[in-house]
Short mmCIF file of C-alpha atoms in Angstrom, two decimals:
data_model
loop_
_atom_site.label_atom_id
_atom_site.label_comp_id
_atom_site.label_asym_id
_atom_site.label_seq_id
_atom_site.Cartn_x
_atom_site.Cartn_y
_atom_site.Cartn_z
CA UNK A 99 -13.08 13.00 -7.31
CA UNK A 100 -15.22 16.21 -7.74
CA UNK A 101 -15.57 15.36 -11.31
CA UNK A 102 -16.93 12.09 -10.50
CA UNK A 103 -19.08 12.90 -7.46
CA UNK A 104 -20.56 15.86 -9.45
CA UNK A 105 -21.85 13.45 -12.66
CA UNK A 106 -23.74 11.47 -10.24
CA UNK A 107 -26.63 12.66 -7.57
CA UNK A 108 -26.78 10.53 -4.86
CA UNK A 109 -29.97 11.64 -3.69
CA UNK A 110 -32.56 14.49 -2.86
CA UNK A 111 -31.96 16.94 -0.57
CA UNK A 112 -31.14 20.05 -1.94
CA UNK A 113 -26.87 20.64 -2.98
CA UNK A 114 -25.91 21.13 0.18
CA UNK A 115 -26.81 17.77 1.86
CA UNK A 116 -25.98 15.88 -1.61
CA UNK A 117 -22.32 17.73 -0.92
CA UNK A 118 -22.05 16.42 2.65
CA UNK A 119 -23.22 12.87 1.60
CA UNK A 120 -20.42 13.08 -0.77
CA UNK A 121 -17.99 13.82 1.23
CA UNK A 122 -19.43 11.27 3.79
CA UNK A 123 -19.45 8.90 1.57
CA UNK A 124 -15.75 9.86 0.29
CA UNK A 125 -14.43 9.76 3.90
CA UNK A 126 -15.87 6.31 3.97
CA UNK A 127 -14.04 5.16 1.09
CA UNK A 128 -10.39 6.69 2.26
CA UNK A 129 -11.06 4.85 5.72
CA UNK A 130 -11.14 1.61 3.96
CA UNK A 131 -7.86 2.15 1.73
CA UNK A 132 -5.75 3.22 4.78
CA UNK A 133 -6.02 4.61 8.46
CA UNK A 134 -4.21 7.05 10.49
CA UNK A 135 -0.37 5.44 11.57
CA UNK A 136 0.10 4.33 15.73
CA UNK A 137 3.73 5.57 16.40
CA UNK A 138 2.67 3.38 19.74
CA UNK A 139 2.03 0.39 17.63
CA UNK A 140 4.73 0.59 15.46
CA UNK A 141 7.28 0.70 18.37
CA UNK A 142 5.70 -2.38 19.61
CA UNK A 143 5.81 -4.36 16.37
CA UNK A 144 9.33 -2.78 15.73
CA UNK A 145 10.44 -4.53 19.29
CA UNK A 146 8.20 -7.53 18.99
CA UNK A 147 9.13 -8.63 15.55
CA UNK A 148 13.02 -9.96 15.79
CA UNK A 149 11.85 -11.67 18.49
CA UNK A 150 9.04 -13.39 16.38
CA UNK A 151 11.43 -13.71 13.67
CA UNK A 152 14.25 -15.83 16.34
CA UNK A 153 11.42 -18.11 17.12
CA UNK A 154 10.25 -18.59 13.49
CA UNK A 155 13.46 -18.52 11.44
CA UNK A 156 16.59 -20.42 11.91
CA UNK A 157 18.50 -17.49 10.88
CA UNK A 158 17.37 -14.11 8.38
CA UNK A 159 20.13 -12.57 6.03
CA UNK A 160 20.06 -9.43 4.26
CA UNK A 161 21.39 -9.29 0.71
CA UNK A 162 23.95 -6.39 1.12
CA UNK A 163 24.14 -5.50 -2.09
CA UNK A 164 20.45 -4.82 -2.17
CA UNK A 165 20.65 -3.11 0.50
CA UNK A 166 22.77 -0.77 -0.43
CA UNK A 167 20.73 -0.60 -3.99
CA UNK A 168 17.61 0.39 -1.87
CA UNK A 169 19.39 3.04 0.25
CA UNK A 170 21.13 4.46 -2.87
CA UNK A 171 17.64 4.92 -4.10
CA UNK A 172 16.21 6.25 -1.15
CA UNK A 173 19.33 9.24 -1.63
CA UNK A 174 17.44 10.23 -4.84
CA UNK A 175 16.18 14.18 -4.22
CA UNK A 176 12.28 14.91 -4.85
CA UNK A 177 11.42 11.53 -6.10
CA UNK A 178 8.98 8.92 -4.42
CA UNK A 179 10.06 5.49 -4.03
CA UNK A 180 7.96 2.33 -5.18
CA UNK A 181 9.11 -1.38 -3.70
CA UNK A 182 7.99 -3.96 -6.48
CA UNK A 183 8.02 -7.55 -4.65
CA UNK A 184 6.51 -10.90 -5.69
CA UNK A 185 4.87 -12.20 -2.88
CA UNK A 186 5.65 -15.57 -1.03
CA UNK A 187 4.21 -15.27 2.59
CA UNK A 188 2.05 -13.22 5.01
CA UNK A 189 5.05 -12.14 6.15
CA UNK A 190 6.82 -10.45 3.55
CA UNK A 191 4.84 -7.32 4.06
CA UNK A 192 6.05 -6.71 8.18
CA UNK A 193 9.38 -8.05 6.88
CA UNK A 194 10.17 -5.14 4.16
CA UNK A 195 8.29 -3.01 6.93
CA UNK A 196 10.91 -3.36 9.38
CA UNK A 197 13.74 -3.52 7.09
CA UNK A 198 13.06 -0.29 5.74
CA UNK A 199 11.89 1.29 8.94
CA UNK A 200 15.44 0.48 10.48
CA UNK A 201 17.81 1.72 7.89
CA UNK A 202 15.80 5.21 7.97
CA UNK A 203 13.76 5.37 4.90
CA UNK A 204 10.42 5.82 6.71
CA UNK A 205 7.36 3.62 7.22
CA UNK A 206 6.14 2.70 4.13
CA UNK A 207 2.56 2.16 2.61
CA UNK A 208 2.37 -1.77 1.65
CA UNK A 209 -0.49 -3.28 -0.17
CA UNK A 210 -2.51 -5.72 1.39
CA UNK A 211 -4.84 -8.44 -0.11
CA UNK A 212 -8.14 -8.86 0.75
CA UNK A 213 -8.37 -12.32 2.53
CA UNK A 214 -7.80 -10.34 5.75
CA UNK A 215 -10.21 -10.80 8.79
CA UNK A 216 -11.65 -7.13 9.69
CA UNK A 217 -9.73 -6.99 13.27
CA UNK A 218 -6.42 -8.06 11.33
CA UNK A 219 -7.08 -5.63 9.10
CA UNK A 220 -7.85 -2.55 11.57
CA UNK A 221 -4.36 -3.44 13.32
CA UNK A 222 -2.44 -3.58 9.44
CA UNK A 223 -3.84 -0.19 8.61
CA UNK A 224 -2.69 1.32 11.75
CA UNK A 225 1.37 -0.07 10.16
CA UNK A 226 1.16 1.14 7.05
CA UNK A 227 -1.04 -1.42 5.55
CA UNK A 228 -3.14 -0.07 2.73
CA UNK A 229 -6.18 -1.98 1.24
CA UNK A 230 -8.44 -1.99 -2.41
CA UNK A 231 -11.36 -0.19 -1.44
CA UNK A 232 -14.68 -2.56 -1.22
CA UNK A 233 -16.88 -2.19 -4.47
CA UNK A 234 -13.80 -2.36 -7.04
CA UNK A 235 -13.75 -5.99 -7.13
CA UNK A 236 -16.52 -6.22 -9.42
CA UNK A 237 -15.21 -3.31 -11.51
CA UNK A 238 -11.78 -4.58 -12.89
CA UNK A 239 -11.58 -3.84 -16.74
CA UNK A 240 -14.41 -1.29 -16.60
CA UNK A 241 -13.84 2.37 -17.84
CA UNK A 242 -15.78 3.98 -15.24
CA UNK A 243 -14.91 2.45 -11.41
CA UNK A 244 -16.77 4.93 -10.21
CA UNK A 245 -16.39 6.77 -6.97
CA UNK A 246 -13.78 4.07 -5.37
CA UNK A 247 -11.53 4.67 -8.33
CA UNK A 248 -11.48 8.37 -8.76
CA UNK A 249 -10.84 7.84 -4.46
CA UNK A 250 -7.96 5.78 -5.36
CA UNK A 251 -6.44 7.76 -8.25
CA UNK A 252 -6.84 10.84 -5.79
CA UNK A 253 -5.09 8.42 -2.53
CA UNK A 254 -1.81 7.14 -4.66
CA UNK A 255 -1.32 10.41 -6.56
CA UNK A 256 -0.67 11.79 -2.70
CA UNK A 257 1.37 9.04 -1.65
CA UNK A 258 3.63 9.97 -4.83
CA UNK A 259 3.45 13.47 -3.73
CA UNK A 260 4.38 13.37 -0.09
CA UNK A 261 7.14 11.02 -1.45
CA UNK A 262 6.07 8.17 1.04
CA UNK A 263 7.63 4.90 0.18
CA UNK A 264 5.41 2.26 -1.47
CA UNK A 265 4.97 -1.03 -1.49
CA UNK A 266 3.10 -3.21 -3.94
CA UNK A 267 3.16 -7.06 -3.98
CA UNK A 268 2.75 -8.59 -7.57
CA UNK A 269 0.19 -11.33 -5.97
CA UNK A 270 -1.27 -12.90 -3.57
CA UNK A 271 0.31 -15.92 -2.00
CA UNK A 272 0.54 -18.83 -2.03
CA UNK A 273 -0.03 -18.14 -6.20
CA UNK A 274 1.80 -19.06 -8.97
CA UNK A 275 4.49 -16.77 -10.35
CA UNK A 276 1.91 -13.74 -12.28
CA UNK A 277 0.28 -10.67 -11.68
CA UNK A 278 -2.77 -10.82 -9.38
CA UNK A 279 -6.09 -8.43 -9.78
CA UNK A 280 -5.12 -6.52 -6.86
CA UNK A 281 -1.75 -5.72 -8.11
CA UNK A 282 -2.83 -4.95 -11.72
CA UNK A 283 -5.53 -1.82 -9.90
CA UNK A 284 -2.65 -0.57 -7.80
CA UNK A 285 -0.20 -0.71 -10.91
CA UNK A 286 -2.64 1.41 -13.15
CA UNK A 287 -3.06 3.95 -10.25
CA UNK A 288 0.95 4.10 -10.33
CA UNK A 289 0.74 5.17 -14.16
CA UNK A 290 -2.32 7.34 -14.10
CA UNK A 291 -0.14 9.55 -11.65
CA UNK A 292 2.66 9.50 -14.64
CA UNK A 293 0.53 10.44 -17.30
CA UNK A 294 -1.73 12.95 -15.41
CA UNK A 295 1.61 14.44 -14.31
CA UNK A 296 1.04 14.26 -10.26
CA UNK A 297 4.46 13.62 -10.04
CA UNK A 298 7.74 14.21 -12.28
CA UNK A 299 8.94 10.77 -12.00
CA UNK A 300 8.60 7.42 -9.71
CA UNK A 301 11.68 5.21 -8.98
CA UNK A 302 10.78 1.72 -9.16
CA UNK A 303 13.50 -0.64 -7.08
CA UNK A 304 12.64 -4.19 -7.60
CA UNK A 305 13.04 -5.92 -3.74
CA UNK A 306 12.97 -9.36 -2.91
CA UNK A 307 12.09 -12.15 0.17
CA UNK A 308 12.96 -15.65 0.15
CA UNK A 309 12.58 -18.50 2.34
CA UNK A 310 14.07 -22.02 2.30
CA UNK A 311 10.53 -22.86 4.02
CA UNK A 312 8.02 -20.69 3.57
CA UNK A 313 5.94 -20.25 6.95
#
């Protein structure tokens, strides 16, 4: 991030107010990727939710032997977890939420698309939801994204680090069966971390939601 914001002068003012509108500027960018967890919020939603799910859902059944996969992996010492999941409702993402929340592997960080209205999104951040920052959209394929991507790198490479689960959906619903922009910018942030050795190793479980009707 210093690297980037140091190539590029974002105005007059002498070094010391160009440093503070960088790290204005930076502070921006991390408040749109993710905000700071409600332990109040998430004790509503983890109360509120099987009762959404009884008036939704004729019944919800958990694949035991994935189950058992996930908490296997979640026994592996000093590596972070990544949830891989193809995406078939709005849903999915509170679903895994919960899930993993009650068998003890921790709230996790889940991807979000962007189709979300701004007061949605305020309350998804505040569970764990995570979002592209704005200004990449235009950027995808580009060598240099700039300060949003060196923000990114810099935001996943901690996830990794504080071992936080992570969630990524492989697109955006209600899409065919293939990988979605969004997905594609969060992957490549997973392997810069690899290469630029942030982090030994990732474990990748593949985790998956199905519905006879999809809501």
């Amino acid at each position: 991030v210093q690297d980037v914001a140091s190539s590029r002068d974002p105005g007059s003012g002498g070094e010391e107010g160009s440093q503070q509108r960088w790290k204005e500027e930076i502070s921006r960018i991390l408040g749109e990727i993710q905000a700071p967890l409600s332990p109040l919020l998430l004790r509503l939603c983890h109360w509120l939710l099987p009762k959404l799910l009884t008036r939704l859902f004729l019944g919800v059944q958990l694949h035991r032997g994935q189950l058992e996969m996930v908490l296997r992996a979640a026994r592996t010492p000093e590596v972070p977890l990544v949830f891989l999941c193809s995406h078939r409702s709005q849903l999915d993402g509170p679903l895994l939420s919960f899930i993993l929340l009650s068998q003890g592997i921790g709230v996790p960080r889940v991807t979000v698309g962007a189709r979300t209205s701004p007061r949605l999104r305020s309350l998804l951040q505040r569970l764990g939801g995570i979002f592209l920052p704005s200004g990449m959209a235009q950027t995808w394929g580009a060598r240099d994204e700039g300060l949003p991507g060196a923000v990114l790198d810099a935001y996943v490479q901690e996830v990794l680090r504080r071992r936080q689960p992570l969630v990524l959906f492989l697109e955006e619903p209600p899409a065919a069966l293939q990988l979605g922009d969004p997905a594609r910018r969060w992957l490549l942030r997973l392997l810069r971390a690899l290469r630029d050795g942030a982090v030994p190793d990732v474990l990748v479980v593949p985790v998956g939601i199905t519905y006879d009707v999809a809501p």
